[in-house]
XYZ file of C-alpha atoms in Angstrom:
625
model
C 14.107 14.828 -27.041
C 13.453 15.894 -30.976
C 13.020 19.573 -31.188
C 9.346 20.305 -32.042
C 8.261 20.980 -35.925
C 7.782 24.512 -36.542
C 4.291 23.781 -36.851
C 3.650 23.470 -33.073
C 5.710 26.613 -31.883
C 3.579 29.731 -31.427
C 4.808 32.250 -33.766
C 5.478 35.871 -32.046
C 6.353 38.507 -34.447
C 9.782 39.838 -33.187
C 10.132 43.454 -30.807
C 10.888 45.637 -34.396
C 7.870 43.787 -36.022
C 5.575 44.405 -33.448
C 6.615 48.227 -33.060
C 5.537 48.040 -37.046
C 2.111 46.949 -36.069
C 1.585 49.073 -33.937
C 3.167 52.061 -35.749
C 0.839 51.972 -38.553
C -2.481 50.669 -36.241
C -2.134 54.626 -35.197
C -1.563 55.848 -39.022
C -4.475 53.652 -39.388
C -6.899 56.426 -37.532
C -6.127 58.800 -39.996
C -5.560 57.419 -43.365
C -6.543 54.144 -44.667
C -2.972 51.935 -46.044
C -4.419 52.381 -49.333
C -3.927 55.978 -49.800
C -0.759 56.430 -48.162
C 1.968 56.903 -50.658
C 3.463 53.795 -52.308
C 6.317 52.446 -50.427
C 4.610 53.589 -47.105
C 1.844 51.491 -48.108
C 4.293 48.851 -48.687
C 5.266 48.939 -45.063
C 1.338 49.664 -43.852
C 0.788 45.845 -45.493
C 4.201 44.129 -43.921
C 2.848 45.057 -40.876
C -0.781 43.736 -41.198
C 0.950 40.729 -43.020
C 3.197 40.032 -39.297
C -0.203 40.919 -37.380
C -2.304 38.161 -39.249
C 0.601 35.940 -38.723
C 0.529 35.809 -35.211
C -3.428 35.757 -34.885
C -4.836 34.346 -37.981
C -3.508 31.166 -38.092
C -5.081 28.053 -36.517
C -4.863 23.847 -37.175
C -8.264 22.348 -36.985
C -6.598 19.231 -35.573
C -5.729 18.843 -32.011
C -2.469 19.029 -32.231
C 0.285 18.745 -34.902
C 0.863 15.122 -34.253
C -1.454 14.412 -36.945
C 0.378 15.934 -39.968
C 2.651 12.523 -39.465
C 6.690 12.548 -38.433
C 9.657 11.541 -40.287
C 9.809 8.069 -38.818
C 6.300 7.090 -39.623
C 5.987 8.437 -42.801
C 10.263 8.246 -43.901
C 10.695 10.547 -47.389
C 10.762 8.078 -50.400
C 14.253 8.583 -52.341
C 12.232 9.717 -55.289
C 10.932 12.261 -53.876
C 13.342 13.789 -51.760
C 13.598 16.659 -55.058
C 10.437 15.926 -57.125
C 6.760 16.668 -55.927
C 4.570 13.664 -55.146
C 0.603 14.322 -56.370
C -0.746 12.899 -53.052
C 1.053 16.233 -51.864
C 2.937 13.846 -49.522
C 6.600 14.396 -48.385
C 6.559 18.268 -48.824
C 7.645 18.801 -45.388
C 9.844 16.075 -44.462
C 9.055 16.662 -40.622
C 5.559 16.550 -41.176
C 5.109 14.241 -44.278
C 1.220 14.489 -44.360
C 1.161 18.365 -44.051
C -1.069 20.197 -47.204
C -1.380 16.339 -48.233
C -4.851 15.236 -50.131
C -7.526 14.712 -47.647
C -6.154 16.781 -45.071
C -8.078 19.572 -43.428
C -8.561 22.971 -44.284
C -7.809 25.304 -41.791
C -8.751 28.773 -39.991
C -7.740 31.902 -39.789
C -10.100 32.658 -37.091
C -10.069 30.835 -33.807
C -12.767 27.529 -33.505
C -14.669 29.030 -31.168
C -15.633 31.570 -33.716
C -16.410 29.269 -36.305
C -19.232 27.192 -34.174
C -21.876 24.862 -36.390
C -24.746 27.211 -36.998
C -28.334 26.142 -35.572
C -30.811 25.707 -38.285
C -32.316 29.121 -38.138
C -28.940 30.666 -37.852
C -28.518 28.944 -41.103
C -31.311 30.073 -42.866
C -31.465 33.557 -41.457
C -32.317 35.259 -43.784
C -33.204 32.599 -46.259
C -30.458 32.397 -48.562
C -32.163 31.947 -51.530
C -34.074 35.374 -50.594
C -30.312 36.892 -50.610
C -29.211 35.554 -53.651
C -32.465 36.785 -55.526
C -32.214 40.625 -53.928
C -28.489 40.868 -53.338
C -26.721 38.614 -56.110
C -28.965 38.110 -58.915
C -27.719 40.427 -62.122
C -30.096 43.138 -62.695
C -27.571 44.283 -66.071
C -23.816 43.382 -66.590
C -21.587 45.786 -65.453
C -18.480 45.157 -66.575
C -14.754 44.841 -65.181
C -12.740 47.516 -67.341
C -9.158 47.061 -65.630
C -9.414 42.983 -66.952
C -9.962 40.843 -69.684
C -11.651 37.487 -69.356
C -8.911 35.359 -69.091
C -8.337 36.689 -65.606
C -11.756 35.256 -64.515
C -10.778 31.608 -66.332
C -7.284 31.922 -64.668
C -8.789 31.973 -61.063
C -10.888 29.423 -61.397
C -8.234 27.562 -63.215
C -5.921 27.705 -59.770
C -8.489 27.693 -58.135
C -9.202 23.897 -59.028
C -5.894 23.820 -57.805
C -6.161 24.384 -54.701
C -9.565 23.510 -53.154
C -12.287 20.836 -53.018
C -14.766 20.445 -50.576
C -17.011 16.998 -50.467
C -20.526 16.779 -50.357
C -22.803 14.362 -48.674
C -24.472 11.760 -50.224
C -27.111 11.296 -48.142
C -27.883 14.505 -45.951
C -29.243 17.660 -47.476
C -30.239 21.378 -46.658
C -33.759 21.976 -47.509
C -33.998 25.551 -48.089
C -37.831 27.193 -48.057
C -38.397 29.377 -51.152
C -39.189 32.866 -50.832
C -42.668 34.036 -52.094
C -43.249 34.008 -55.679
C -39.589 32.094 -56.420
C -40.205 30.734 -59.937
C -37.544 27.759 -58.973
C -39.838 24.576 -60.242
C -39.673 22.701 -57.135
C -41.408 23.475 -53.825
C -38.403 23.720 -52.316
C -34.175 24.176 -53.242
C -32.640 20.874 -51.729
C -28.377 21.396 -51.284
C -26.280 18.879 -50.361
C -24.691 19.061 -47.018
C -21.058 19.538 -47.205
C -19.238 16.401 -45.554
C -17.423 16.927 -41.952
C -14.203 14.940 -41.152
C -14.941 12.363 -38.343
C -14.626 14.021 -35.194
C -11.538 13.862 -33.285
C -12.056 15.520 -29.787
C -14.852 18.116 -28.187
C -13.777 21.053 -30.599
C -14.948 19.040 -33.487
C -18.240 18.270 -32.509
C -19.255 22.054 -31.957
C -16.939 23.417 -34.941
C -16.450 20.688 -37.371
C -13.317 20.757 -39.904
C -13.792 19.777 -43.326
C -11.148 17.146 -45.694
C -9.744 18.868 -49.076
C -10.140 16.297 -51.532
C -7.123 18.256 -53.881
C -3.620 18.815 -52.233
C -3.576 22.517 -50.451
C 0.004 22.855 -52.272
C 0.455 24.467 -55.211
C 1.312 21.452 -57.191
C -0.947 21.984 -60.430
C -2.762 19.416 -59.108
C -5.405 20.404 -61.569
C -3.341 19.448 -65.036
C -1.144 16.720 -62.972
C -3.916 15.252 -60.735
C -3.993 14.705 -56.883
C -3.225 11.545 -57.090
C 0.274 9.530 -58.295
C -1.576 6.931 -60.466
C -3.903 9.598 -61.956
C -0.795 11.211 -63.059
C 0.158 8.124 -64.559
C -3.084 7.990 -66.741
C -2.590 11.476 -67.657
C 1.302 10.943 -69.216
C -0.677 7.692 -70.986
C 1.980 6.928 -73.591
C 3.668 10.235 -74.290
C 7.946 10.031 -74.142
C 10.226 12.486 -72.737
C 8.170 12.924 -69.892
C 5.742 14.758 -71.921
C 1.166 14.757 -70.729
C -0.523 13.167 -72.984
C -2.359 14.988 -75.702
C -4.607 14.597 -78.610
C -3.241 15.806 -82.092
C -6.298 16.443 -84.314
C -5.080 18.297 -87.560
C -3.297 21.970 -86.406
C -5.066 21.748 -83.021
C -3.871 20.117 -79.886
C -6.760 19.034 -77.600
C -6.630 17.582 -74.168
C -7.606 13.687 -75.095
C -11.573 12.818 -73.898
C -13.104 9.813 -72.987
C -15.785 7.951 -73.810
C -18.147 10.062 -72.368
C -16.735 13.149 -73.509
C -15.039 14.059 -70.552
C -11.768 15.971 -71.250
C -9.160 13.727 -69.387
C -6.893 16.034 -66.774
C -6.242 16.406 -63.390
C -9.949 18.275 -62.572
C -12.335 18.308 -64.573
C -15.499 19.733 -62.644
C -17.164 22.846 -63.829
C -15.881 22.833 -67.324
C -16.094 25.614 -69.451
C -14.562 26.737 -72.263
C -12.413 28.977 -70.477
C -10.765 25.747 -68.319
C -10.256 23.726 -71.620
C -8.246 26.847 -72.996
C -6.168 27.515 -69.722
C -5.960 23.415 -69.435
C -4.388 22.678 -73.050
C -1.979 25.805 -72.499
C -0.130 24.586 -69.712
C 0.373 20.692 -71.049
C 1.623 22.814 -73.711
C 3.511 24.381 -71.725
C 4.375 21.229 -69.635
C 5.363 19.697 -72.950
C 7.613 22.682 -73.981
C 9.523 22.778 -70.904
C 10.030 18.663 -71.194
C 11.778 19.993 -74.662
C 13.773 22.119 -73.324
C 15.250 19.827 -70.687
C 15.451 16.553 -72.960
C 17.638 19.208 -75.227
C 19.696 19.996 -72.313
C 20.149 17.296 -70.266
C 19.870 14.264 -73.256
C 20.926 12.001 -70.541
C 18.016 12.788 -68.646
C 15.545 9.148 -68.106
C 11.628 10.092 -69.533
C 10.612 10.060 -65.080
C 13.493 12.634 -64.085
C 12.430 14.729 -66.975
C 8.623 14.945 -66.403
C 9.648 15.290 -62.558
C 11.505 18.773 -63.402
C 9.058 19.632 -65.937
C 6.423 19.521 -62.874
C 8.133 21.467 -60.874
C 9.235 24.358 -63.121
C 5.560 24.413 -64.779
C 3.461 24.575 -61.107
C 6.830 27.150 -59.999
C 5.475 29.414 -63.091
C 2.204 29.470 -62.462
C 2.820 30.359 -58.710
C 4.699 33.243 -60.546
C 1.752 34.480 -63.090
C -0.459 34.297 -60.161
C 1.632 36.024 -57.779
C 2.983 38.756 -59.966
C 0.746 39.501 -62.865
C -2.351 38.303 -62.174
C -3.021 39.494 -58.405
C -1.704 42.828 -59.638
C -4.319 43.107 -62.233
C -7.084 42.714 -60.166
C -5.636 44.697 -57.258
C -4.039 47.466 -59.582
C -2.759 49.199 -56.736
C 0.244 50.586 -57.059
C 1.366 49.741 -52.987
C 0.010 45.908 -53.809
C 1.877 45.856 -57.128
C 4.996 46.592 -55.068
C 4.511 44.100 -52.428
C 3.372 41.267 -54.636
C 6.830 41.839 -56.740
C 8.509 41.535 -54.027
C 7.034 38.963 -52.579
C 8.974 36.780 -55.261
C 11.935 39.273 -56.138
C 12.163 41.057 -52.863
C 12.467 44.667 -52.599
C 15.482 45.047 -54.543
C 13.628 43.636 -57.470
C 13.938 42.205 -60.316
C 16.795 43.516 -62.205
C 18.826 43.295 -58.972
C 17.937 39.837 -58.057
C 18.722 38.691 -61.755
C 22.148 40.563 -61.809
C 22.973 39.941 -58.253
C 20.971 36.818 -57.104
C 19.976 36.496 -53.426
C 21.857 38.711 -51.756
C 20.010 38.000 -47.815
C 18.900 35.121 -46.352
C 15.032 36.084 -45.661
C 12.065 37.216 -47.489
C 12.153 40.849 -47.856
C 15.224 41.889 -49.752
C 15.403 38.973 -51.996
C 11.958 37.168 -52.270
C 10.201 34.529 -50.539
C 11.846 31.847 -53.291
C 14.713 30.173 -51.441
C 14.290 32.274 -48.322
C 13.275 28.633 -46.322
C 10.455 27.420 -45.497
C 8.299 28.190 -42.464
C 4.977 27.600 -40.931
C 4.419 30.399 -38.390
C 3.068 27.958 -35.742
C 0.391 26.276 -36.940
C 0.706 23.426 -39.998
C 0.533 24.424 -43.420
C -3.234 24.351 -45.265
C -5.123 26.156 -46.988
C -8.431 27.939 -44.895
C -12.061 28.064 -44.941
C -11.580 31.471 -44.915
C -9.488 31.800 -47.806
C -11.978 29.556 -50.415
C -14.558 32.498 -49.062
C -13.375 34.788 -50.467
C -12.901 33.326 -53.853
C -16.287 33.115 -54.296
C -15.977 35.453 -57.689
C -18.970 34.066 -59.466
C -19.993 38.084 -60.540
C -16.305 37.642 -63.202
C -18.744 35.712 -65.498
C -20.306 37.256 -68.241
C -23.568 36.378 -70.062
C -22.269 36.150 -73.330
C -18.587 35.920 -75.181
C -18.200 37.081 -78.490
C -15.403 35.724 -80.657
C -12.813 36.888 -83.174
C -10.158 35.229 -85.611
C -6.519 36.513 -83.725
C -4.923 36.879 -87.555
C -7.617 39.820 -88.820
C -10.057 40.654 -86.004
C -13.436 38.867 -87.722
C -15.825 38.619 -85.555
C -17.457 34.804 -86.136
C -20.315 34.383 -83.135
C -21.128 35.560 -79.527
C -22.150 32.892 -77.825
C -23.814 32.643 -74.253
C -21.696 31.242 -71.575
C -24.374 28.248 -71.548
C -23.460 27.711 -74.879
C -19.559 27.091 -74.059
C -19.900 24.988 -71.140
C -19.518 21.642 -69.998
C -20.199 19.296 -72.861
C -20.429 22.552 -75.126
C -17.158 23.892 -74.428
C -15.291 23.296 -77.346
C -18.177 24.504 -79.427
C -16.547 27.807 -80.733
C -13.491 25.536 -82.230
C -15.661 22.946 -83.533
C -18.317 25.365 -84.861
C -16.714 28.336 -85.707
C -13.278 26.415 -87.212
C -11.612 28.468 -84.398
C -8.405 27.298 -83.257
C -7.168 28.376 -79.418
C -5.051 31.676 -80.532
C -8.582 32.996 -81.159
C -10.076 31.328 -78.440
C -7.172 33.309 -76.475
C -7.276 36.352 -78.322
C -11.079 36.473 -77.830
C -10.675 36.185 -73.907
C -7.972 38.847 -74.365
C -10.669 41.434 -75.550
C -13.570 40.584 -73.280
C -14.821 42.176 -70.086
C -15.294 39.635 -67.308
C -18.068 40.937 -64.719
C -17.300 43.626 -61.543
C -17.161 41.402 -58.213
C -20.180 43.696 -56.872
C -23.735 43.588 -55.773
C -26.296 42.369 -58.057
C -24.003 40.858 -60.722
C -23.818 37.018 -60.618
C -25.050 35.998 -63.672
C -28.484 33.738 -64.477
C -26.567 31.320 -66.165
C -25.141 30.203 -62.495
C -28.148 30.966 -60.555
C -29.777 28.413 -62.765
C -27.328 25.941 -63.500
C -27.892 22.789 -64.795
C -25.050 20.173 -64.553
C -24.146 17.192 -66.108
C -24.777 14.695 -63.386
C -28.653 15.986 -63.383
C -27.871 18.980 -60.272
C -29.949 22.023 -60.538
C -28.556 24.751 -58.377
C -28.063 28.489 -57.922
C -24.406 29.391 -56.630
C -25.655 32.308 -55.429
C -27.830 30.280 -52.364
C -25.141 28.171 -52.162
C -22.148 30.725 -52.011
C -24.429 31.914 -48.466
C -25.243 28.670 -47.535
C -21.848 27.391 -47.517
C -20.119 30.273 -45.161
C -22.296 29.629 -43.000
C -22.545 26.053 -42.722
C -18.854 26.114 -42.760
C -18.579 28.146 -39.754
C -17.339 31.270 -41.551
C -17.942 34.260 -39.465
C -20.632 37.023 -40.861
C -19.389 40.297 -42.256
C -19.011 42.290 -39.308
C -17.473 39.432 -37.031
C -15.077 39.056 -39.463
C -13.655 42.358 -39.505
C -13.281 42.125 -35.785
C -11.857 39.172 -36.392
C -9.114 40.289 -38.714
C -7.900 43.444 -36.971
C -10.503 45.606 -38.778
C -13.458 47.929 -37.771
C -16.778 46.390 -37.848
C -19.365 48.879 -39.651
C -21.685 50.397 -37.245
C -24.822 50.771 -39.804
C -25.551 49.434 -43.133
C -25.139 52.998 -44.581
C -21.582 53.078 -43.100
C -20.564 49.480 -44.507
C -21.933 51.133 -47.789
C -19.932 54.054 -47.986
C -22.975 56.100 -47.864
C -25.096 54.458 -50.539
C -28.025 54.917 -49.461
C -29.929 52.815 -51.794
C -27.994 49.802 -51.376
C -27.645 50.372 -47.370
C -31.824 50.344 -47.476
C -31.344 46.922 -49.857
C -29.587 45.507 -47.075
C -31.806 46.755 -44.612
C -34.728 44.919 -45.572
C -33.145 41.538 -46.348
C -31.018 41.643 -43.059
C -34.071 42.899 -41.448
C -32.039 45.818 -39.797
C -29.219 44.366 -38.397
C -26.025 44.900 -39.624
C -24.655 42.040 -38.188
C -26.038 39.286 -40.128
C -24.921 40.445 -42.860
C -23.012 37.630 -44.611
C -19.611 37.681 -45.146
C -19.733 37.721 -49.123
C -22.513 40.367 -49.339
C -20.649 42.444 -47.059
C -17.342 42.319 -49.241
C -19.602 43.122 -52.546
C -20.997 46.194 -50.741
C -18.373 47.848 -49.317
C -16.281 50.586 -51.056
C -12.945 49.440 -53.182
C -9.591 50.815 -53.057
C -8.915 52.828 -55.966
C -7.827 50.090 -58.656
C -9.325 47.665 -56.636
C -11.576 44.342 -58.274
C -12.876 42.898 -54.779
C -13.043 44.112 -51.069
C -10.258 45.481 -48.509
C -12.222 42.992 -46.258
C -11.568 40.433 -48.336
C -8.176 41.454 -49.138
C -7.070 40.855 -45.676
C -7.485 36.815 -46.089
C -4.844 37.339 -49.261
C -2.429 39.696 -47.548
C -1.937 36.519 -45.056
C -2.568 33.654 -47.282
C -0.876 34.699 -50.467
C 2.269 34.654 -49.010
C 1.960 31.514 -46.583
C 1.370 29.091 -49.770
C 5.079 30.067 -51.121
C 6.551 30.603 -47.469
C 5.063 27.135 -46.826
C 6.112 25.218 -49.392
C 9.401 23.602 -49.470
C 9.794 23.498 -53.432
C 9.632 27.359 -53.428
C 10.928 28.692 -50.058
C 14.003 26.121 -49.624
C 14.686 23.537 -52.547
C 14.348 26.170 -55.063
C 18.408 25.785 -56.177
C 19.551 24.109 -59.545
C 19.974 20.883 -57.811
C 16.170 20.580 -57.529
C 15.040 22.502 -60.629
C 17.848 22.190 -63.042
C 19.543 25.082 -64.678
C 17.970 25.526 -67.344
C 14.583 25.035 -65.383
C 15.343 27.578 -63.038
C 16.136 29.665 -66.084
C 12.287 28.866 -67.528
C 10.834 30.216 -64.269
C 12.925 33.613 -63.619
C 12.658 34.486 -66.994
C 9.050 33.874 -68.748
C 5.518 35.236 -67.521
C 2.260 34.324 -69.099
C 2.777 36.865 -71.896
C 5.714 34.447 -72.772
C 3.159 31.279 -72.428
C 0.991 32.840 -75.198
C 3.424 33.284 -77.554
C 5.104 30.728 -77.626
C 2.547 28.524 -78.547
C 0.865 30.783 -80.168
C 2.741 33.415 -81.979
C -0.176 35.171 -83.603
C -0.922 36.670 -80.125
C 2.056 38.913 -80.138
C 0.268 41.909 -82.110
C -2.664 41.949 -79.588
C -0.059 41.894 -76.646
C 2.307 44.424 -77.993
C 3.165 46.771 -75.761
C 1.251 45.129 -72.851
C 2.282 45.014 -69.588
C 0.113 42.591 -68.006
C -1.681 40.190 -70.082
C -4.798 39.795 -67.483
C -5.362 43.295 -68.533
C -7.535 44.278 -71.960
C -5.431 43.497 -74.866
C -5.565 45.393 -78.234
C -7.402 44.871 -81.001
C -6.510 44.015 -84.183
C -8.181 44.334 -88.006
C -12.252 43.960 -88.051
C -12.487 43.784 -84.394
C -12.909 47.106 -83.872
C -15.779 47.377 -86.283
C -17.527 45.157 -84.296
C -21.034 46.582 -82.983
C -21.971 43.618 -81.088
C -23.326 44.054 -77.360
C -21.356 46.768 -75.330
C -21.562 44.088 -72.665
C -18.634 41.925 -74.866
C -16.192 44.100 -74.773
């Protein structure tokens, strides 16, 4: 008999784990993880991490038979070391695991996640929410980032995650009294279930991802192999296509205007500038291994290219950006180590891996694993990346050589078929682009700070929506659990009054009040997390931050091009090399150099960057900058 996948075998944290857990659910009591000193912390979130692991991981299939086996779906030879975009073949026990089309998982058990009856949907209306809770009533800014930390989420995100939405059935959503939206009522599309598969699907429904759930950089490569044929087009040496107009490289458009990559919903200025980087930097790295390896055929060398450019981005993510927006000094630790271990990164670069598992040298090569259930991502997880409040209302822009300010535009005015006004307009090239994102607040994730611009949003295809009703209506359609469930749910305390899930803030505790109509436990997940207080450093909820102690972790630990293949045989020397020793500081300057006066000195680039020459005379809106 074949021994089972690791997929199917309950995961039980060991006897030392579990005496962990337990450990630090008693310092718990007393002092919250966050203000424990550093390395304690460290420890406080290994143990959640091992917790969540053994409860907060469920397949919404009925049973792991349908992630496919090595003798129906046999490994291709080319791809036994390269990634396919279908997101086939990653595990080669379970060929269809994280594969497009797949379902997204929970971290919460099905029961839990039941379809909502129609007033539990609409209770309280969510456009009433959105208008009280969400709607901006005046920027307030995000100090500890720049804007190009709320284009880089949104960049992976794209990644990662796509939902599909019915053609034919919609949510017809009454509008609160005196709603200036034009028609009588706001009609969303229903979000698509997969066809149901047993009894558990017809009471909790699981939903298809229409983008791989690896981290593939699906959204530059596409999630599909011949849509990453169309994307190389013509280019040799493996290299993506791209579109040489004078001293600016643009990604090449069709004849609708449409920039041609992997995803190309929601455009915005800042996706076309994160976009063109990384075929730059796909490009660059194809360079590099054509130089080393002349031998190399144009397929083997695009192959590598892939996998060292989607390896670095899991990188930025994991160790510069999530740091930036959790600038904690306990998460900064963990995060690092998550990819270097806890020796670090010196050590692991002078010593290489000097154990077999995750802690002292990394999750990178530590071999893969699925903790009992089969790698996806969860509904759970796209929750809480609902970070609509990171967009501002307006950008201004600057030339990266002297600091001249040229034009603050709206974000209206830089999206979809707009978003390349600034370099058209302005004779801007992307260093300023870059450098102007470098120097800009995004928004605070808090109450009462998604901006107009998306709670009025007009899309090419003739939509007219507000993500703020949505961002409700979807949790709750989807199953997700409300606020205080989901607490419970994750190991945490549920808040006993709105005052308490407030911190004491008493203003916004009565705001709640009235919408929720004085009980605390409808509050909805999302409005929950923007309410509650932050850890010091903190952009977005402890609540929320639960779902990425767990998740963050499980995409490298998953995925057999990071946790096992990652050797020279699969990457290449030299690739391997790119990876372990570049960040996104080293993106931006090498392709463009100009940057390097704004960066000097930083740290972390998702961070505010310096200015240079006129910017600083700027007196434009204190909301830019």
């Amino acid at each position: 008999m074949a021994p089972q996948p690791d997929s199917a075998v309950p995961y039980i944290a060991s006897l030392p784990k579990k005496a962990l857990i337990l450990l630090f659910k008693g310092v718990n009591k007393l002092v919250p993880w966050h203000k424990l000193p550093t390395y304690i912390g460290v420890l406080n979130l290994a143990a959640y991490r091992y917790e969540l692991r053994e409860h907060n991981l469920y397949d919404s299939y009925p049973s792991a038979d349908y992630q496919g086996t090595s003798a129906s779906n046999p490994v291709p030879a080319e791809f036994a070391h390269t990634r396919n975009s279908d997101g086939l073949y990653n595990d080669v026990n379970q060929p269809k695991m994280g594969c497009v089309g797949m379902r997204f998982g929970r971290n919460v058990s099905r029961e839990n996640t039941k379809k909502p009856s129609q007033e539990e949907l609409l209770s309280p209306n969510p456009r009433l929410v959105s208008q009280e809770l969400l709607k901006r009533d005046e920027f307030k800014p995000a100090t500890i980032l720049n804007l190009l930390a709320a284009a880089w989420i949104q960049f992976q995100v794209h990644d990662w995650f796509m939902h599909t939405n019915s053609t034919t059935e919609r949510h017809e959503i009454e509008l609160p009294p005196n709603d200036t939206w034009p028609n009588p009522k706001m009609s969303v599309e229903v979000t698509e279930a997969d066809a149901p598969l047993d009894a558990t699907d017809e009471t909790s429904p699981a939903y298809k991802n229409e983008n791989t759930h690896w981290w593939d950089g699906s959204q530059i490569y596409g999630s599909s192999e011949a849509r990453t044929k169309e994307l190389r087009g013509m280019a040799k040496n493996g290299k993506l296509e791209v579109d040489e107009q004078g001293f600016v490289t643009y990604l090449p458009r069709d004849e609708n205007n449409v920039p041609q990559t992997g995803f190309n919903s929601n455009w915005w200025l800042g996706l076309e500038m994160l976009h063109t980087l990384f075929v730059l930097e796909h490009n660059s790295i194809c360079e590099e291994l054509t130089k080393a390896y002349p031998d190399w055929s144009s397929e083997r060398v695009f192959d590598t290219a892939r996998l060292v450019n989607c390896a670095l981005m899991a990188k930025i993510h994991t160790t510069e950006w999530t740091p930036a927006i959790l600038a904690h000094p306990a998460l900064d630790v963990a995060m690092h180590g998550n990819w270097w271990g806890v020796l670090g990164e010196k050590l692991y670069k002078l010593l290489g891996r000097v154990a077999p598992g995750e802690s002292v040298s990394g999750i990178p090569g530590s071999g893969a694993e699925q903790h009992g259930a089969p790698y996806s991502l969860t509904e759970e997880f796209v929750s809480v990346y609902r970070l609509h409040p990171l967009i501002p209302d307006n950008i201004a822009f600057f030339k990266a050589s002297d600091g001249e300010h040229k034009k603050t535009y709206p974000i209206k005015g830089v999206a979809f078929g707009d978003a390349r006004a600034p370099l058209e307009e302005q004779n801007l090239g992307f260093e300023d682009i870059l450098y102007s994102f470098g120097i800009n607040y995004p928004g605070a994730v808090t109450l009462n700070n998604t901006p107009d611009f998306l709670r009025d949003l007009h899309t090419p295809e003739g939509r007219h929506v507000d993500m703020g009703t949505i961002d409700i209506l979807r949790d709750r359609e989807r199953g997700v659990p409300r606020y205080n469930k989901f607490r419970e749910l994750f190991h945490m305390k549920p808040a006993a009054s709105f005052l308490e899930l407030t911190g004491g803030n008493k203003d916004v505790a009565q705001k709640l009040d009235k919408v929720y109509e004085g009980d605390v436990n409808k509050v909805d997940l999302l409005v929950g997390c923007l309410c509650e207080p932050l850890p010091k450093g903190f952009g977005f909820s402890d609540t929320a931050f639960r779902v990425f102690i767990l998740m963050a972790s499980r995409r490298l630990k998953s995925d057999r091009y990071i946790a096992t293949d990652w050797n020279e045989e699969t990457y290449s020397k030299a690739g391997m090399h790119w990876v372990q020793y570049n960040g996104m500081k080293d993106v931006l300057r090498r392709h463009f150099p100009v940057l390097g006066d704004s960066l000097k000195g930083k740290t972390n680039p998702f961070a505010p960057w310096l200015k240079v020459g006129k910017t600083g005379e700027y007196k434009g809106p204190e909301t830019n900058f």
